[in-house]
């Protein structure tokens, strides 16, 4: 979810996501965004094991540092509230 524009990017759906699958979805997103991808200042993601070093490297190569969400983040922000409403946790670009 891009917080500024509230644009949601649905990257893919699978019953059994893996680290490799998640990293490929990240690469697909950056390709789809093209030059716009360089405007992101950070990526907030959860601490799920699907977000491997390969996933982090995709965004680091673009200059977007990843920031794992705190283990217990008190009040939810917009992105976390959106994800909770969808029934899934995931990644958010800002």
GROMACS .gro file of N, CA and C in nm:
model
  282
    1UNK      N    1   0.085  -0.116   0.000
    1UNK     CA    2   0.000   0.000   0.000
    1UNK      C    3   0.090   0.123   0.000
    2UNK      N    4   0.064   0.212  -0.092
    2UNK     CA    5   0.134   0.340  -0.093
    2UNK      C    6   0.051   0.435  -0.006
    3UNK      N    7   0.108   0.474   0.106
    3UNK     CA    8   0.034   0.554   0.203
    3UNK      C    9  -0.012   0.687   0.143
    4UNK      N   10   0.076   0.756   0.072
    4UNK     CA   11   0.042   0.889   0.019
    4UNK      C   12  -0.078   0.886  -0.075
    5UNK      N   13  -0.084   0.787  -0.163
    5UNK     CA   14  -0.193   0.780  -0.261
    5UNK      C   15  -0.298   0.676  -0.225
    6UNK      N   16  -0.270   0.595  -0.123
    6UNK     CA   17  -0.357   0.484  -0.081
    6UNK      C   18  -0.378   0.383  -0.194
    7UNK      N   19  -0.277   0.370  -0.276
    7UNK     CA   20  -0.279   0.273  -0.384
    7UNK      C   21  -0.237   0.138  -0.328
    8UNK      N   22  -0.315   0.036  -0.356
    8UNK     CA   23  -0.286  -0.099  -0.309
    8UNK      C   24  -0.237  -0.181  -0.427
    9UNK      N   25  -0.126  -0.250  -0.408
    9UNK     CA   26  -0.071  -0.337  -0.512
    9UNK      C   27  -0.094  -0.482  -0.468
   10UNK      N   28  -0.174  -0.554  -0.542
   10UNK     CA   29  -0.195  -0.696  -0.515
   10UNK      C   30  -0.094  -0.770  -0.602
   11UNK      N   31   0.001  -0.836  -0.537
   11UNK     CA   32   0.114  -0.892  -0.610
   11UNK      C   33   0.093  -1.034  -0.659
   12UNK      N   34   0.018  -1.110  -0.591
   12UNK     CA   35  -0.002  -1.248  -0.631
   12UNK      C   36  -0.064  -1.325  -0.516
   13UNK      N   37  -0.117  -1.440  -0.548
   13UNK     CA   38  -0.182  -1.522  -0.447
   13UNK      C   39  -0.135  -1.665  -0.464
   14UNK      N   40  -0.100  -1.726  -0.354
   14UNK     CA   41  -0.065  -1.867  -0.354
   14UNK      C   42  -0.101  -1.925  -0.218
   15UNK      N   43  -0.136  -2.051  -0.216
   15UNK     CA   44  -0.172  -2.116  -0.090
   15UNK      C   45  -0.050  -2.142  -0.003
   16UNK      N   46   0.066  -2.156  -0.065
   16UNK     CA   47   0.188  -2.191   0.010
   16UNK      C   48   0.304  -2.103  -0.033
   17UNK      N   49   0.307  -1.977   0.011
   17UNK     CA   50   0.417  -1.888  -0.028
   17UNK      C   51   0.549  -1.931   0.035
   18UNK      N   52   0.655  -1.911  -0.041
   18UNK     CA   53   0.791  -1.940   0.007
   18UNK      C   54   0.873  -1.812  -0.001
   19UNK      N   55   0.993  -1.817   0.051
   19UNK     CA   56   1.082  -1.702   0.041
   19UNK      C   57   1.114  -1.668  -0.103
   20UNK      N   58   1.137  -1.769  -0.185
   20UNK     CA   59   1.168  -1.745  -0.327
   20UNK      C   60   1.048  -1.683  -0.399
   21UNK      N   61   0.929  -1.731  -0.371
   21UNK     CA   62   0.808  -1.677  -0.433
   21UNK      C   63   0.789  -1.531  -0.394
   22UNK      N   64   0.810  -1.502  -0.265
   22UNK     CA   65   0.792  -1.365  -0.216
   22UNK      C   66   0.894  -1.271  -0.280
   23UNK      N   67   1.018  -1.314  -0.292
   23UNK     CA   68   1.121  -1.231  -0.356
   23UNK      C   69   1.085  -1.205  -0.503
   24UNK      N   70   1.031  -1.306  -0.571
   24UNK     CA   71   0.991  -1.286  -0.711
   24UNK      C   72   0.877  -1.186  -0.721
   25UNK      N   73   0.784  -1.188  -0.627
   25UNK     CA   74   0.674  -1.091  -0.627
   25UNK      C   75   0.729  -0.950  -0.609
   26UNK      N   76   0.832  -0.935  -0.526
   26UNK     CA   77   0.895  -0.805  -0.506
   26UNK      C   78   0.960  -0.757  -0.635
   27UNK      N   79   1.030  -0.846  -0.704
   27UNK     CA   80   1.092  -0.809  -0.833
   27UNK      C   81   0.984  -0.768  -0.934
   28UNK      N   82   0.875  -0.843  -0.939
   28UNK     CA   83   0.765  -0.810  -1.031
   28UNK      C   84   0.708  -0.672  -1.000
   29UNK      N   85   0.693  -0.639  -0.873
   29UNK     CA   86   0.641  -0.508  -0.835
   29UNK      C   87   0.732  -0.396  -0.885
   30UNK      N   88   0.863  -0.411  -0.862
   30UNK     CA   89   0.956  -0.306  -0.905
   30UNK      C   90   0.956  -0.290  -1.056
   31UNK      N   91   0.942  -0.399  -1.128
   31UNK     CA   92   0.934  -0.391  -1.274
   31UNK      C   93   0.807  -0.316  -1.315
   32UNK      N   94   0.695  -0.351  -1.252
   32UNK     CA   95   0.568  -0.286  -1.285
   32UNK      C   96   0.570  -0.137  -1.253
   33UNK      N   97   0.636  -0.100  -1.144
   33UNK     CA   98   0.639   0.041  -1.104
   33UNK      C   99   0.735   0.124  -1.189
   34UNK      N  100   0.835   0.060  -1.245
   34UNK     CA  101   0.932   0.133  -1.327
   34UNK      C  102   1.002   0.242  -1.248
   35UNK      N  103   1.009   0.362  -1.306
   35UNK     CA  104   1.079   0.475  -1.243
   35UNK      C  105   1.015   0.518  -1.112
   36UNK      N  106   0.886   0.495  -1.096
   36UNK     CA  107   0.818   0.534  -0.972
   36UNK      C  108   0.874   0.462  -0.850
   37UNK      N  109   0.930   0.344  -0.871
   37UNK     CA  110   0.982   0.266  -0.759
   37UNK      C  111   1.092   0.341  -0.683
   38UNK      N  112   1.164   0.428  -0.751
   38UNK     CA  113   1.274   0.501  -0.685
   38UNK      C  114   1.223   0.611  -0.593
   39UNK      N  115   1.093   0.639  -0.594
   39UNK     CA  116   1.039   0.745  -0.508
   39UNK      C  117   1.006   0.696  -0.368
   40UNK      N  118   1.007   0.566  -0.347
   40UNK     CA  119   0.973   0.513  -0.214
   40UNK      C  120   1.086   0.537  -0.116
   41UNK      N  121   1.051   0.578   0.003
   41UNK     CA  122   1.151   0.607   0.106
   41UNK      C  123   1.179   0.488   0.195
   42UNK      N  124   1.082   0.400   0.213
   42UNK     CA  125   1.103   0.284   0.298
   42UNK      C  126   0.999   0.177   0.268
   43UNK      N  127   1.028   0.058   0.313
   43UNK     CA  128   0.938  -0.056   0.303
   43UNK      C  129   0.916  -0.106   0.445
   44UNK      N  130   0.793  -0.113   0.487
   44UNK     CA  131   0.761  -0.170   0.618
   44UNK      C  132   0.706  -0.310   0.592
   45UNK      N  133   0.763  -0.407   0.656
   45UNK     CA  134   0.719  -0.545   0.636
   45UNK      C  135   0.706  -0.615   0.770
   46UNK      N  136   0.633  -0.724   0.773
   46UNK     CA  137   0.625  -0.797   0.898
   46UNK      C  138   0.747  -0.888   0.912
   47UNK      N  139   0.752  -0.962   1.019
   47UNK     CA  140   0.870  -1.045   1.048
   47UNK      C  141   0.853  -1.191   1.006
   48UNK      N  142   0.764  -1.217   0.916
   48UNK     CA  143   0.739  -1.353   0.870
   48UNK      C  144   0.864  -1.408   0.801
   49UNK      N  145   0.885  -1.536   0.813
   49UNK     CA  146   1.004  -1.599   0.755
   49UNK      C  147   1.003  -1.597   0.602
   50UNK      N  148   0.889  -1.567   0.541
   50UNK     CA  149   0.884  -1.556   0.394
   50UNK      C  150   0.965  -1.437   0.343
   51UNK      N  151   0.987  -1.338   0.428
   51UNK     CA  152   1.062  -1.219   0.388
   51UNK      C  153   1.210  -1.246   0.417
   52UNK      N  154   1.272  -1.312   0.323
   52UNK     CA  155   1.411  -1.358   0.337
   52UNK      C  156   1.510  -1.249   0.298
   53UNK      N  157   1.637  -1.282   0.308
   53UNK     CA  158   1.742  -1.189   0.266
   53UNK      C  159   1.727  -1.154   0.118
   54UNK      N  160   1.684  -1.250   0.037
   54UNK     CA  161   1.664  -1.224  -0.107
   54UNK      C  162   1.555  -1.119  -0.127
   55UNK      N  163   1.449  -1.124  -0.049
   55UNK     CA  164   1.343  -1.023  -0.055
   55UNK      C  165   1.399  -0.886  -0.019
   56UNK      N  166   1.475  -0.879   0.089
   56UNK     CA  167   1.533  -0.752   0.132
   56UNK      C  168   1.628  -0.696   0.026
   57UNK      N  169   1.704  -0.783  -0.039
   57UNK     CA  170   1.800  -0.738  -0.141
   57UNK      C  171   1.731  -0.677  -0.262
   58UNK      N  172   1.612  -0.725  -0.295
   58UNK     CA  173   1.538  -0.668  -0.408
   58UNK      C  174   1.516  -0.520  -0.384
   59UNK      N  175   1.468  -0.485  -0.265
   59UNK     CA  176   1.440  -0.346  -0.235
   59UNK      C  177   1.566  -0.267  -0.202
   60UNK      N  178   1.664  -0.330  -0.140
   60UNK     CA  179   1.790  -0.261  -0.110
   60UNK      C  180   1.859  -0.220  -0.240
   61UNK      N  181   1.850  -0.305  -0.342
   61UNK     CA  182   1.908  -0.274  -0.471
   61UNK      C  183   1.841  -0.155  -0.538
   62UNK      N  184   1.721  -0.126  -0.495
   62UNK     CA  185   1.645  -0.012  -0.547
   62UNK      C  186   1.667   0.112  -0.460
   63UNK      N  187   1.738   0.096  -0.350
   63UNK     CA  188   1.761   0.209  -0.259
   63UNK      C  189   1.650   0.228  -0.157
   64UNK      N  190   1.563   0.129  -0.142
   64UNK     CA  191   1.453   0.137  -0.046
   64UNK      C  192   1.483   0.046   0.072
   65UNK      N  193   1.522   0.103   0.186
   65UNK     CA  194   1.555   0.017   0.300
   65UNK      C  195   1.431  -0.049   0.358
   66UNK      N  196   1.445  -0.176   0.396
   66UNK     CA  197   1.336  -0.247   0.461
   66UNK      C  198   1.338  -0.225   0.611
   67UNK      N  199   1.221  -0.212   0.670
   67UNK     CA  200   1.209  -0.193   0.814
   67UNK      C  201   1.109  -0.294   0.867
   68UNK      N  202   1.157  -0.398   0.937
   68UNK     CA  203   1.061  -0.493   0.993
   68UNK      C  204   0.971  -0.424   1.094
   69UNK      N  205   0.847  -0.459   1.091
   69UNK     CA  206   0.751  -0.405   1.186
   69UNK      C  207   0.785  -0.456   1.325
   70UNK      N  208   0.761  -0.376   1.426
   70UNK     CA  209   0.790  -0.416   1.564
   70UNK      C  210   0.711  -0.540   1.600
   71UNK      N  211   0.765  -0.622   1.691
   71UNK     CA  212   0.696  -0.743   1.733
   71UNK      C  213   0.558  -0.710   1.787
   72UNK      N  214   0.550  -0.611   1.871
   72UNK     CA  215   0.422  -0.568   1.926
   72UNK      C  216   0.409  -0.419   1.903
   73UNK      N  217   0.339  -0.385   1.798
   73UNK     CA  218   0.320  -0.244   1.772
   73UNK      C  219   0.183  -0.206   1.826
   74UNK      N  220   0.180  -0.125   1.930
   74UNK     CA  221   0.058  -0.085   1.997
   74UNK      C  222  -0.056  -0.050   1.905
   75UNK      N  223  -0.075   0.074   1.878
   75UNK     CA  224  -0.184   0.121   1.794
   75UNK      C  225  -0.150   0.098   1.647
   76UNK      N  226  -0.243   0.049   1.570
   76UNK     CA  227  -0.218   0.021   1.429
   76UNK      C  228  -0.216   0.147   1.346
   77UNK      N  229  -0.126   0.147   1.247
   77UNK     CA  230  -0.124   0.254   1.149
   77UNK      C  231  -0.219   0.219   1.036
   78UNK      N  232  -0.225   0.304   0.935
   78UNK     CA  233  -0.316   0.281   0.822
   78UNK      C  234  -0.288   0.150   0.751
   79UNK      N  235  -0.164   0.124   0.721
   79UNK     CA  236  -0.130   0.005   0.644
   79UNK      C  237  -0.162  -0.121   0.722
   80UNK      N  238  -0.128  -0.125   0.849
   80UNK     CA  239  -0.154  -0.242   0.930
   80UNK      C  240  -0.305  -0.264   0.946
   81UNK      N  241  -0.378  -0.155   0.963
   81UNK     CA  242  -0.523  -0.166   0.974
   81UNK      C  243  -0.584  -0.219   0.846
   82UNK      N  244  -0.533  -0.174   0.732
   82UNK     CA  245  -0.581  -0.223   0.604
   82UNK      C  246  -0.555  -0.373   0.593
   83UNK      N  247  -0.433  -0.414   0.624
   83UNK     CA  248  -0.397  -0.555   0.612
   83UNK      C  249  -0.481  -0.640   0.706
   84UNK      N  250  -0.503  -0.593   0.828
   84UNK     CA  251  -0.585  -0.668   0.922
   84UNK      C  252  -0.727  -0.684   0.868
   85UNK      N  253  -0.778  -0.581   0.806
   85UNK     CA  254  -0.910  -0.586   0.747
   85UNK      C  255  -0.918  -0.687   0.633
   86UNK      N  256  -0.807  -0.708   0.565
   86UNK     CA  257  -0.801  -0.804   0.455
   86UNK      C  258  -0.776  -0.945   0.508
   87UNK      N  259  -0.736  -0.956   0.634
   87UNK     CA  260  -0.710  -1.087   0.691
   87UNK      C  261  -0.570  -1.139   0.665
   88UNK      N  262  -0.479  -1.054   0.617
   88UNK     CA  263  -0.342  -1.097   0.587
   88UNK      C  264  -0.245  -0.990   0.636
   89UNK      N  265  -0.123  -1.033   0.666
   89UNK     CA  266  -0.016  -0.937   0.694
   89UNK      C  267   0.074  -0.934   0.573
   90UNK      N  268   0.155  -0.831   0.560
   90UNK     CA  269   0.240  -0.824   0.442
   90UNK      C  270   0.333  -0.708   0.441
   91UNK      N  271   0.352  -0.647   0.326
   91UNK     CA  272   0.449  -0.541   0.305
   91UNK      C  273   0.380  -0.415   0.260
   92UNK      N  274   0.439  -0.302   0.294
   92UNK     CA  275   0.381  -0.174   0.261
   92UNK      C  276   0.492  -0.080   0.217
   93UNK      N  277   0.470  -0.006   0.112
   93UNK     CA  278   0.568   0.088   0.063
   93UNK      C  279   0.527   0.228   0.101
   94UNK      N  280   0.625   0.311   0.136
   94UNK     CA  281   0.592   0.448   0.172
   94UNK      C  282   0.688   0.546   0.114
   0.00000   0.00000   0.00000
